mmCIF file of C-alpha atoms in Angstrom:
data_model
loop_
_atom_site.group_PDB
_atom_site.id
_atom_site.type_symbol
_atom_site.label_atom_id
_atom_site.label_comp_id
_atom_site.label_asym_id
_atom_site.label_seq_id
_atom_site.Cartn_x
_atom_site.Cartn_y
_atom_site.Cartn_z
ATOM 1 C CA VAL A 1 -37.363 5.710 7.053
ATOM 2 C CA VAL A 2 -34.815 3.009 6.219
ATOM 3 C CA GLY A 3 -33.247 1.767 3.016
ATOM 4 C CA GLU A 4 -30.137 1.302 0.910
ATOM 5 C CA ALA A 5 -28.483 3.543 -1.672
ATOM 6 C CA GLU A 6 -26.102 2.478 -4.447
ATOM 7 C CA ASN A 7 -23.113 4.414 -5.773
ATOM 8 C CA ILE A 8 -23.893 4.474 -9.505
ATOM 9 C CA SER A 9 -20.918 6.695 -10.367
ATOM 10 C CA GLU A 10 -17.370 5.649 -11.241
ATOM 11 C CA LEU A 11 -15.922 7.463 -8.217
ATOM 12 C CA ASP A 12 -15.049 6.326 -4.713
ATOM 13 C CA ILE A 13 -17.206 8.387 -2.341
ATOM 14 C CA THR A 14 -15.175 9.201 0.781
ATOM 15 C CA HIS A 15 -17.184 12.186 1.978
ATOM 16 C CA THR A 16 -20.257 12.224 4.185
ATOM 17 C CA VAL A 17 -23.464 11.720 2.187
ATOM 18 C CA MET A 18 -26.619 13.362 3.526
ATOM 19 C CA VAL A 19 -29.970 11.581 3.243
ATOM 20 C CA GLU A 20 -32.915 13.995 3.149
ATOM 21 C CA VAL A 21 -36.513 12.905 3.695
ATOM 22 C CA ARG A 22 -39.595 14.995 2.953
ATOM 23 C CA LEU A 23 -43.022 13.911 4.181
ATOM 24 C CA PHE A 24 -46.379 14.378 2.411
ATOM 25 C CA ASP A 25 -50.043 13.842 3.253
ATOM 26 C CA ALA A 26 -52.659 12.091 1.080
ATOM 27 C CA ASP A 27 -53.164 15.273 -0.980
ATOM 28 C CA GLY A 28 -49.459 15.593 -1.732
ATOM 29 C CA GLU A 29 -49.010 18.510 0.652
ATOM 30 C CA PRO A 30 -45.866 18.654 2.834
ATOM 31 C CA VAL A 31 -46.222 17.389 6.392
ATOM 32 C CA GLY A 32 -44.154 19.352 8.882
ATOM 33 C CA ASP A 33 -42.064 22.404 8.113
ATOM 34 C CA GLN A 34 -38.602 20.872 7.924
ATOM 35 C CA VAL A 35 -36.428 18.377 6.081
ATOM 36 C CA TYR A 36 -35.422 15.306 8.080
ATOM 37 C CA THR A 37 -31.840 14.186 7.614
ATOM 38 C CA ALA A 38 -29.256 11.574 8.487
ATOM 39 C CA VAL A 39 -26.108 10.340 6.723
ATOM 40 C CA LEU A 40 -25.393 7.200 4.740
ATOM 41 C CA ASP A 41 -23.926 4.610 7.075
ATOM 42 C CA ARG A 42 -20.918 3.428 5.069
ATOM 43 C CA PRO A 43 -17.903 5.806 5.342
ATOM 44 C CA VAL A 44 -16.404 4.897 1.945
ATOM 45 C CA ILE A 45 -18.637 3.767 -0.928
ATOM 46 C CA GLU A 46 -16.903 2.398 -3.995
ATOM 47 C CA PRO A 47 -18.621 2.230 -7.419
ATOM 48 C CA GLY A 48 -21.439 -0.323 -7.298
ATOM 49 C CA TRP A 49 -21.387 -0.550 -3.497
ATOM 50 C CA LEU A 50 -24.462 -0.160 -1.324
ATOM 51 C CA SER A 51 -24.908 1.678 1.942
ATOM 52 C CA SER A 52 -27.765 1.443 4.391
ATOM 53 C CA PHE A 53 -29.445 4.489 5.915
ATOM 54 C CA TRP A 54 -31.840 5.173 8.753
ATOM 55 C CA VAL A 55 -33.621 8.508 9.158
ATOM 56 C CA PRO A 56 -35.530 8.678 12.463
ATOM 57 C CA ILE A 57 -38.341 11.250 12.506
ATOM 58 C CA TYR A 58 -39.893 12.107 15.863
ATOM 59 C CA GLU A 59 -43.534 13.133 16.262
ATOM 60 C CA GLU A 60 -42.606 16.385 18.000
ATOM 61 C CA GLN A 61 -40.683 17.370 14.845
ATOM 62 C CA LEU A 62 -43.936 17.392 12.848
ATOM 63 C CA GLY A 63 -45.189 20.596 14.438
ATOM 64 C CA ASP A 64 -48.978 20.813 14.315
ATOM 65 C CA ALA A 65 -49.226 17.667 12.177
ATOM 66 C CA SER A 66 -49.518 14.104 13.439
ATOM 67 C CA VAL A 67 -47.905 10.852 12.352
ATOM 68 C CA ASP A 68 -51.282 9.660 11.043
ATOM 69 C CA GLU A 69 -51.275 12.403 8.406
ATOM 70 C CA VAL A 70 -48.126 11.078 6.715
ATOM 71 C CA SER A 71 -49.051 9.244 3.519
ATOM 72 C CA ASP A 72 -45.849 9.346 1.470
ATOM 73 C CA TYR A 73 -42.227 10.457 1.538
ATOM 74 C CA GLU A 74 -39.406 11.385 -0.828
ATOM 75 C CA ILE A 75 -35.704 10.672 -0.407
ATOM 76 C CA SER A 76 -32.817 12.652 -1.876
ATOM 77 C CA LEU A 77 -29.060 12.367 -1.427
ATOM 78 C CA TRP A 78 -26.261 14.909 -1.601
ATOM 79 C CA ILE A 79 -22.543 14.720 -0.969
ATOM 80 C CA THR A 80 -20.993 17.135 1.504
ATOM 81 C CA ASP A 81 -17.482 18.589 1.582
ATOM 82 C CA GLU A 82 -16.789 16.829 4.887
ATOM 83 C CA LYS A 83 -14.567 13.786 4.990
ATOM 84 C CA SER A 84 -16.108 10.824 6.772
ATOM 85 C CA THR A 85 -14.895 10.528 10.362
ATOM 86 C CA GLU A 86 -15.326 6.746 10.463
ATOM 87 C CA VAL A 87 -13.268 3.882 9.044
ATOM 88 C CA GLU A 88 -14.714 0.480 8.171
ATOM 89 C CA VAL A 89 -13.158 -2.485 9.997
ATOM 90 C CA LEU A 90 -13.501 -6.199 9.360
ATOM 91 C CA VAL A 91 -16.182 -8.304 11.024
ATOM 92 C CA ASP A 92 -16.352 -12.095 11.236
ATOM 93 C CA ASP A 93 -17.998 -15.001 13.076
ATOM 94 C CA LEU A 94 -21.456 -13.501 12.626
ATOM 95 C CA ASP A 95 -24.537 -15.141 14.082
ATOM 96 C CA SER A 96 -28.098 -14.113 14.954
ATOM 97 C CA TRP A 97 -30.935 -15.148 17.229
ATOM 98 C CA GLU A 98 -34.133 -13.914 18.882
ATOM 99 C CA GLU A 99 -33.932 -13.090 22.562
ATOM 100 C CA ASP A 100 -36.565 -11.565 24.878
ATOM 101 C CA GLY A 101 -38.587 -10.127 22.008
ATOM 102 C CA SER A 102 -35.559 -8.704 20.198
ATOM 103 C CA PHE A 103 -33.485 -9.792 17.218
ATOM 104 C CA VAL A 104 -29.766 -9.909 17.984
ATOM 105 C CA ILE A 105 -26.845 -10.047 15.535
ATOM 106 C CA ALA A 106 -23.406 -10.709 17.012
ATOM 107 C CA GLY A 107 -19.887 -11.080 15.694
ATOM 108 C CA THR A 108 -16.230 -10.171 16.136
ATOM 109 C CA ALA A 109 -14.714 -6.924 14.851
ATOM 110 C CA TYR A 110 -11.070 -7.010 13.738
ATOM 111 C CA ASN A 111 -8.980 -3.856 13.288
ATOM 112 C CA GLN A 112 -7.091 -4.367 10.021
ATOM 113 C CA THR A 113 -6.019 -0.690 9.876
ATOM 114 C CA GLU A 114 -3.077 1.194 11.367
ATOM 115 C CA LEU A 115 -5.395 3.380 13.442
ATOM 116 C CA GLU A 116 -6.632 3.316 17.022
ATOM 117 C CA PHE A 117 -10.361 3.791 17.659
ATOM 118 C CA SER A 118 -12.149 4.972 20.781
ATOM 119 C CA ALA A 119 -15.557 3.568 19.798
ATOM 120 C CA LEU A 120 -17.253 1.328 17.238
ATOM 121 C CA ARG A 121 -20.539 1.569 15.385
ATOM 122 C CA VAL A 122 -22.457 -1.526 14.300
ATOM 123 C CA TYR A 123 -24.699 -1.016 11.258
ATOM 124 C CA SER A 124 -27.282 -3.790 10.746
ATOM 125 C CA THR A 125 -29.846 -4.252 7.979
ATOM 126 C CA LEU A 126 -32.722 -6.739 7.724
ATOM 127 C CA TYR A 127 -34.214 -7.881 4.398
ATOM 128 C CA ASP A 128 -37.473 -9.615 3.533
ATOM 129 C CA GLU A 129 -37.671 -12.671 1.261
ATOM 130 C CA ASP A 130 -37.593 -10.426 -1.835
ATOM 131 C CA GLY A 131 -34.377 -8.734 -0.735
ATOM 132 C CA GLU A 132 -36.110 -5.471 0.145
ATOM 133 C CA VAL A 133 -34.927 -3.536 3.204
ATOM 134 C CA LEU A 134 -37.170 -4.290 6.139
ATOM 135 C CA ASN A 135 -35.331 -2.443 8.905
ATOM 136 C CA ALA A 136 -31.963 -0.858 9.644
ATOM 137 C CA THR A 137 -30.373 0.240 12.867
ATOM 138 C CA THR A 138 -27.159 1.537 14.407
ATOM 139 C CA ASP A 139 -25.587 0.438 17.685
ATOM 140 C CA TRP A 140 -22.800 2.317 19.457
ATOM 141 C CA VAL A 141 -20.061 0.275 21.159
ATOM 142 C CA GLU A 142 -18.075 2.117 23.823
ATOM 143 C CA LEU A 143 -14.621 0.622 24.426
ATOM 144 C CA ASP A 144 -12.820 0.352 27.750
ATOM 145 C CA GLU A 145 -9.479 0.851 25.992
ATOM 146 C CA PRO A 146 -8.416 1.934 22.473
ATOM 147 C CA PHE A 147 -9.113 -0.532 19.671
ATOM 148 C CA GLY A 148 -5.657 -0.796 18.094
ATOM 149 C CA PRO A 149 -4.206 -2.501 15.014
ATOM 150 C CA GLU A 150 -4.895 -6.273 14.904
ATOM 151 C CA ASP A 151 -7.125 -6.068 17.992
ATOM 152 C CA GLU A 152 -10.401 -8.019 18.162
ATOM 153 C CA VAL A 153 -13.553 -7.199 20.093
ATOM 154 C CA PRO A 154 -17.075 -8.708 20.221
ATOM 155 C CA VAL A 155 -19.895 -6.569 18.787
ATOM 156 C CA GLN A 156 -23.678 -6.818 18.761
ATOM 157 C CA GLY A 157 -26.578 -5.130 17.013
ATOM 158 C CA TYR A 158 -30.218 -5.149 18.127
ATOM 159 C CA PHE A 159 -33.627 -4.845 16.481
ATOM 160 C CA LEU A 160 -36.471 -4.175 18.899
ATOM 161 C CA GLU A 161 -39.209 -4.301 16.254
ATOM 162 C CA ASN A 162 -40.057 -4.930 12.600
ATOM 163 C CA PHE A 163 -37.897 -8.063 12.401
ATOM 164 C CA GLU A 164 -40.573 -10.771 12.314
ATOM 165 C CA ASP A 165 -40.603 -11.046 8.489
ATOM 166 C CA ALA A 166 -36.828 -10.893 8.104
ATOM 167 C CA ASP A 167 -35.366 -13.466 5.714
ATOM 168 C CA SER A 168 -31.709 -12.310 5.731
ATOM 169 C CA TRP A 169 -29.463 -9.669 7.231
ATOM 170 C CA TYR A 170 -26.179 -7.816 6.725
ATOM 171 C CA VAL A 171 -23.771 -6.174 9.178
ATOM 172 C CA PHE A 172 -20.732 -3.945 8.891
ATOM 173 C CA VAL A 173 -18.732 -2.182 11.589
ATOM 174 C CA THR A 174 -16.845 1.115 11.635
ATOM 175 C CA GLY A 175 -14.295 2.619 13.985
ATOM 176 C CA TYR A 176 -14.717 6.129 15.324
ATOM 177 C CA GLY A 177 -12.398 8.613 17.007
ATOM 178 C CA ALA A 178 -9.320 7.467 15.101
ATOM 179 C CA GLU A 179 -5.828 8.503 16.140
ATOM 180 C CA PRO A 180 -3.259 7.829 13.400
ATOM 181 C CA LEU A 181 -0.173 6.078 14.718
ATOM 182 C CA ASP A 182 2.241 7.542 12.178
ATOM 183 C CA GLY A 183 0.677 10.814 11.082
ATOM 184 C CA GLY A 184 -2.645 11.476 9.401
ATOM 185 C CA LEU A 185 -3.619 11.735 5.782
ATOM 186 C CA ALA A 186 -3.774 15.515 5.902
ATOM 187 C CA GLY A 187 -0.050 15.662 6.628
ATOM 188 C CA GLY A 188 0.729 14.997 2.976
ATOM 189 C CA GLY A 189 4.298 13.908 3.694
ATOM 190 C CA GLU A 190 3.108 10.466 4.740
ATOM 191 C CA VAL A 191 0.968 10.223 1.607
ATOM 192 C CA PHE A 192 2.977 11.658 -1.294
ATOM 193 C CA GLU A 193 6.647 11.543 -2.230
ATOM 194 C CA VAL A 194 8.457 13.142 -5.157
ATOM 195 C CA VAL A 195 9.410 10.641 -7.863
ATOM 196 C CA SER A 196 11.172 13.137 -10.103
ATOM 197 C CA ASP A 197 11.289 16.928 -10.327
ATOM 198 C CA SER A 198 12.985 19.728 -12.216
ATOM 199 C CA GLY A 199 13.267 23.488 -11.782
ATOM 200 C CA PHE A 200 14.199 25.880 -14.572
ATOM 201 C CA VAL A 201 13.997 29.485 -15.730
ATOM 202 C CA THR A 202 11.415 29.933 -18.478
ATOM 203 C CA GLU A 203 11.843 31.908 -21.692
ATOM 204 C CA TYR A 204 9.847 34.683 -20.007
ATOM 205 C CA GLY A 205 12.304 34.967 -17.120
ATOM 206 C CA ASP A 206 10.089 33.250 -14.543
ATOM 207 C CA ILE A 207 10.601 29.921 -12.730
ATOM 208 C CA SER A 208 8.829 26.617 -13.302
ATOM 209 C CA VAL A 209 9.044 23.693 -10.888
ATOM 210 C CA VAL A 210 7.661 20.524 -12.465
ATOM 211 C CA GLY A 211 7.619 16.893 -11.436
ATOM 212 C CA GLU A 212 5.681 13.801 -10.429
ATOM 213 C CA ALA A 213 4.531 12.598 -7.021
ATOM 214 C CA ILE A 214 3.525 9.078 -6.012
ATOM 215 C CA ASN A 215 0.836 8.120 -3.498
ATOM 216 C CA VAL A 216 2.785 5.978 -1.008
ATOM 217 C CA SER A 217 -0.185 5.445 1.319
ATOM 218 C CA ASP A 218 -2.772 2.680 1.215
ATOM 219 C CA GLN A 219 -5.632 5.150 0.721
ATOM 220 C CA THR A 220 -7.155 6.597 -2.426
ATOM 221 C CA VAL A 221 -6.910 10.400 -2.356
ATOM 222 C CA ASP A 222 -9.831 12.144 -4.074
ATOM 223 C CA THR A 223 -9.362 15.580 -2.543
ATOM 224 C CA MET A 224 -7.174 18.379 -3.814
ATOM 225 C CA VAL A 225 -3.488 18.059 -2.912
ATOM 226 C CA VAL A 226 -1.441 21.236 -2.545
ATOM 227 C CA VAL A 227 2.112 21.230 -3.915
ATOM 228 C CA GLU A 228 4.147 23.835 -2.044
ATOM 229 C CA VAL A 229 7.561 25.077 -3.208
ATOM 230 C CA ARG A 230 10.072 26.968 -1.044
ATOM 231 C CA LEU A 231 13.004 28.783 -2.653
ATOM 232 C CA PHE A 232 16.470 29.366 -1.153
ATOM 233 C CA ASP A 233 19.599 31.276 -2.089
ATOM 234 C CA GLU A 234 23.099 29.776 -2.026
ATOM 235 C CA ASP A 235 23.423 30.600 1.707
ATOM 236 C CA GLY A 236 20.228 28.733 2.565
ATOM 237 C CA ASN A 237 18.141 31.863 3.125
ATOM 238 C CA GLU A 238 14.528 31.586 2.052
ATOM 239 C CA ILE A 239 13.579 33.708 -0.941
ATOM 240 C CA GLY A 240 10.339 35.567 -1.435
ATOM 241 C CA ASP A 241 7.271 36.009 0.703
ATOM 242 C CA GLY A 242 4.774 34.753 -1.838
ATOM 243 C CA ASP A 243 2.704 31.592 -1.825
ATOM 244 C CA PHE A 244 4.453 29.368 -4.357
ATOM 245 C CA SER A 245 1.975 26.545 -4.729
ATOM 246 C CA ALA A 246 -0.312 24.671 -7.081
ATOM 247 C CA TYR A 247 -2.252 21.387 -6.996
ATOM 248 C CA LEU A 248 -1.412 17.890 -8.083
ATOM 249 C CA ASP A 249 -2.870 17.443 -11.551
ATOM 250 C CA ARG A 250 -4.681 14.132 -11.192
ATOM 251 C CA PRO A 251 -8.111 14.497 -9.493
ATOM 252 C CA VAL A 252 -8.026 11.023 -7.912
ATOM 253 C CA VAL A 253 -4.719 9.375 -7.001
ATOM 254 C CA GLU A 254 -4.898 5.723 -6.019
ATOM 255 C CA PRO A 255 -2.217 3.941 -3.939
ATOM 256 C CA GLY A 256 0.940 3.546 -6.025
ATOM 257 C CA GLN A 257 -0.329 5.906 -8.717
ATOM 258 C CA THR A 258 1.606 9.017 -9.777
ATOM 259 C CA SER A 259 0.450 12.519 -10.631
ATOM 260 C CA SER A 260 2.270 15.310 -12.413
ATOM 261 C CA PHE A 261 2.524 18.828 -11.018
ATOM 262 C CA TRP A 262 3.578 22.246 -12.282
ATOM 263 C CA VAL A 263 4.219 25.197 -9.958
ATOM 264 C CA PRO A 264 4.791 28.464 -11.872
ATOM 265 C CA ILE A 265 6.709 31.106 -9.895
ATOM 266 C CA TYR A 266 6.772 34.623 -11.292
ATOM 267 C CA ALA A 267 9.762 36.952 -10.937
ATOM 268 C CA ASP A 268 7.526 39.724 -9.574
ATOM 269 C CA ASP A 269 6.653 37.525 -6.574
ATOM 270 C CA LEU A 270 10.253 37.184 -5.366
ATOM 271 C CA GLY A 271 10.251 40.466 -3.449
ATOM 272 C CA ASP A 272 13.735 41.973 -3.166
ATOM 273 C CA TYR A 273 15.312 38.925 -4.811
ATOM 274 C CA ALA A 274 15.973 38.204 -8.463
ATOM 275 C CA VAL A 275 15.502 34.925 -10.304
ATOM 276 C CA GLU A 276 19.297 34.606 -10.459
ATOM 277 C CA ASP A 277 19.432 34.484 -6.635
ATOM 278 C CA VAL A 278 17.552 31.173 -6.512
ATOM 279 C CA ALA A 279 19.975 28.305 -5.893
ATOM 280 C CA GLU A 280 17.733 25.561 -4.471
ATOM 281 C CA TYR A 281 14.121 24.635 -3.818
ATOM 282 C CA GLU A 282 12.099 22.226 -1.675
ATOM 283 C CA VAL A 283 8.804 20.551 -2.568
ATOM 284 C CA SER A 284 6.202 19.456 -0.015
ATOM 285 C CA PHE A 285 2.588 18.270 -0.140
ATOM 286 C CA TRP A 286 -0.502 18.537 1.984
ATOM 287 C CA VAL A 287 -3.901 16.972 1.414
ATOM 288 C CA THR A 288 -6.920 19.240 1.710
ATOM 289 C CA ASP A 289 -10.528 18.390 2.568
ATOM 290 C CA GLU A 290 -11.750 19.959 -0.675
ATOM 291 C CA LEU A 291 -13.206 17.483 -3.137
ATOM 292 C CA SER A 292 -11.605 17.697 -6.564
ATOM 293 C CA PRO A 293 -14.006 19.272 -9.091
ATOM 294 C CA ASP A 294 -12.575 17.276 -12.020
ATOM 295 C CA VAL A 295 -13.028 13.670 -13.106
ATOM 296 C CA ASP A 296 -10.673 11.518 -15.172
ATOM 297 C CA LEU A 297 -11.636 10.863 -18.788
ATOM 298 C CA THR A 298 -10.395 8.063 -21.047
ATOM 299 C CA VAL A 299 -7.660 9.028 -23.529
ATOM 300 C CA GLU A 300 -7.137 7.158 -26.795
ATOM 301 C CA ASP A 301 -4.872 7.551 -29.828
ATOM 302 C CA PHE A 302 -2.642 10.244 -28.336
ATOM 303 C CA ASP A 303 0.544 11.271 -30.099
ATOM 304 C CA GLY A 304 3.008 14.140 -30.206
ATOM 305 C CA GLY A 305 5.575 15.908 -32.346
ATOM 306 C CA VAL A 306 7.403 19.148 -33.134
ATOM 307 C CA ASP A 307 5.912 21.718 -35.489
ATOM 308 C CA ASP A 308 7.253 25.281 -36.016
ATOM 309 C CA GLY A 309 9.417 25.142 -32.890
ATOM 310 C CA ILE A 310 6.643 23.882 -30.597
ATOM 311 C CA PHE A 311 6.068 20.363 -29.254
ATOM 312 C CA TYR A 312 2.405 19.437 -29.613
ATOM 313 C CA VAL A 313 0.459 16.564 -28.072
ATOM 314 C CA TRP A 314 -2.925 15.523 -29.397
ATOM 315 C CA GLY A 315 -5.456 12.740 -29.103
ATOM 316 C CA THR A 316 -9.053 11.792 -28.389
ATOM 317 C CA ALA A 317 -10.788 12.048 -25.015
ATOM 318 C CA ILE A 318 -13.825 9.864 -24.310
ATOM 319 C CA ASN A 319 -16.345 10.810 -21.655
ATOM 320 C CA SER A 320 -16.348 7.532 -19.725
ATOM 321 C CA THR A 321 -18.254 9.097 -16.805
ATOM 322 C CA ASP A 322 -21.944 9.583 -16.049
ATOM 323 C CA PHE A 323 -21.631 13.385 -16.196
ATOM 324 C CA ASP A 324 -22.037 16.058 -18.853
ATOM 325 C CA ILE A 325 -18.576 17.614 -19.258
ATOM 326 C CA VAL A 326 -18.372 21.357 -20.002
ATOM 327 C CA ALA A 327 -14.576 21.830 -20.126
ATOM 328 C CA LEU A 328 -11.407 19.752 -20.447
ATOM 329 C CA THR A 329 -7.982 20.049 -18.866
ATOM 330 C CA VAL A 330 -5.094 18.420 -20.740
ATOM 331 C CA TYR A 331 -2.112 17.483 -18.543
ATOM 332 C CA SER A 332 1.075 16.670 -20.463
ATOM 333 C CA THR A 333 4.470 15.536 -19.144
ATOM 334 C CA LEU A 334 7.787 15.165 -20.963
ATOM 335 C CA TYR A 335 10.523 12.767 -19.785
ATOM 336 C CA ASP A 336 14.215 12.522 -20.609
ATOM 337 C CA GLU A 337 15.904 9.263 -21.611
ATOM 338 C CA ASP A 338 16.275 8.271 -17.924
ATOM 339 C CA GLY A 339 12.555 8.691 -17.253
ATOM 340 C CA ASN A 340 12.968 11.899 -15.240
ATOM 341 C CA VAL A 341 10.451 14.708 -15.637
ATOM 342 C CA LEU A 342 11.739 17.332 -18.054
ATOM 343 C CA ASN A 343 8.689 19.556 -18.352
ATOM 344 C CA ALA A 344 4.963 19.542 -17.566
ATOM 345 C CA THR A 345 2.156 21.764 -18.731
ATOM 346 C CA VAL A 346 -1.598 22.272 -18.518
ATOM 347 C CA ASP A 347 -3.992 23.283 -21.301
ATOM 348 C CA TRP A 348 -7.601 24.324 -20.663
ATOM 349 C CA ILE A 349 -10.211 23.632 -23.348
ATOM 350 C CA ASP A 350 -13.692 25.156 -23.211
ATOM 351 C CA LEU A 351 -16.293 23.126 -25.093
ATOM 352 C CA ASP A 352 -18.900 24.655 -27.390
ATOM 353 C CA GLU A 353 -21.443 22.185 -26.034
ATOM 354 C CA PRO A 354 -21.393 19.667 -23.172
ATOM 355 C CA LEU A 355 -19.626 16.374 -23.831
ATOM 356 C CA GLN A 356 -22.255 13.720 -23.128
ATOM 357 C CA PRO A 357 -21.455 10.342 -21.518
ATOM 358 C CA GLY A 358 -19.938 8.074 -24.166
ATOM 359 C CA ASP A 359 -19.113 10.927 -26.539
ATOM 360 C CA GLU A 360 -15.575 11.759 -27.638
ATOM 361 C CA VAL A 361 -13.699 14.927 -28.547
ATOM 362 C CA GLU A 362 -10.267 15.733 -29.952
ATOM 363 C CA PHE A 363 -7.807 17.654 -27.774
ATOM 364 C CA GLU A 364 -4.437 19.351 -28.106
ATOM 365 C CA GLY A 365 -1.720 20.558 -25.754
ATOM 366 C CA TYR A 366 1.650 22.097 -26.387
ATOM 367 C CA PHE A 367 5.135 22.851 -25.012
ATOM 368 C CA PRO A 368 6.697 26.095 -26.315
ATOM 369 C CA GLU A 369 10.067 25.313 -24.682
ATOM 370 C CA ARG A 370 12.238 22.740 -22.914
ATOM 371 C CA PHE A 371 11.239 19.810 -25.110
ATOM 372 C CA GLU A 372 14.458 19.327 -27.113
ATOM 373 C CA ASP A 373 15.802 16.535 -24.866
ATOM 374 C CA ALA A 374 12.448 14.763 -24.472
ATOM 375 C CA ASP A 375 12.564 11.000 -24.999
ATOM 376 C CA SER A 376 8.936 10.174 -24.110
ATOM 377 C CA PHE A 377 5.739 11.835 -22.967
ATOM 378 C CA TYR A 378 2.469 11.084 -21.201
ATOM 379 C CA VAL A 379 -0.953 12.723 -21.402
ATOM 380 C CA PHE A 380 -4.106 12.446 -19.350
ATOM 381 C CA VAL A 381 -7.281 14.491 -19.557
ATOM 382 C CA SER A 382 -9.790 15.449 -16.902
ATOM 383 C CA GLY A 383 -13.225 16.932 -17.374
ATOM 384 C CA TYR A 384 -15.172 19.493 -15.419
ATOM 385 C CA PRO A 385 -18.757 18.222 -14.964
ATOM 386 C CA ALA A 386 -21.709 20.540 -15.321
ATOM 387 C CA GLU A 387 -22.805 19.188 -11.959
ATOM 388 C CA VAL A 388 -20.467 17.161 -9.762
ATOM 389 C CA LEU A 389 -22.224 14.561 -7.610
ATOM 390 C CA GLY A 390 -25.271 16.706 -7.011
ATOM 391 C CA ARG A 391 -23.281 19.704 -5.701
#
């Protein structure tokens, strides 16, 4: 079973996507007692992009049934929590020809990344004159030596059958078995850097560490990013044995984009130390494999001001996604006159009914303290879908 799938969402899909096939006989009854699976070929699928797939089903997998009994099939897709292990590389100088009863597509793969690969995969798709998928296949290219940055290597793909009516074709190549040259994405330190941060004692006697981080990599990060804070006394001794951490606020952080963060640290978690013993802190990041459950919404007409000793922010959020949104999270950041982060906060809003695609809703957030020296502010809103990407 071969075909193509399109990403109809507004999100970059960087996780492995399973393709499930169910078989049926002429009476609509299932053939075989299992679901037949493969994964979409393309490792990263941006909005509007297509990916080929090929699900081979072997006769011995059908149990007591035979291939002749198969009359129809159904395809479904679901996104896993696993990051793709392949990286797409460039391919050029493509050509094709028939040779000894086979259809061959050949070209040159170029490694435009900063990674080294131990093997390549060549994904080829044939189309008929109407643009419908006729066949798809995958060829594995073992390499004698690592395929490093700016290296080139010839690649080929082969079709042994079902190519006679082909009118056009498409090829892309991925690298496998990558070894990062300067640290991997999961390290966090090579991906995010602090732009501005501030630590202060709250009116309740606890500690807040707030700030912004920038994505300094060339990759879009759509998984949850842990912000870890370590506390020290004036002698450099680490304080507390608790886990002082939170997540970056923005669910998807593109290269060069910033995200606010807020790490609340409670006095009860400091062990034998008191809040007054804290003299310094360090902030670090690490990128998880867990897909963010939120999606960015569009914010319009936001404003802010002081009322009864509280700084409020308010505005309108528009559901610019394809999902029904059941809750909102309002992330607000205050800056001083030099553009440094002064305070950051998070407000959770449960909705009485799901926010449909294209609908809008008013929101509000607030700062009960540390807003007096604010010169500017920024707000973004994320939504929690009723069902995220079929999960």
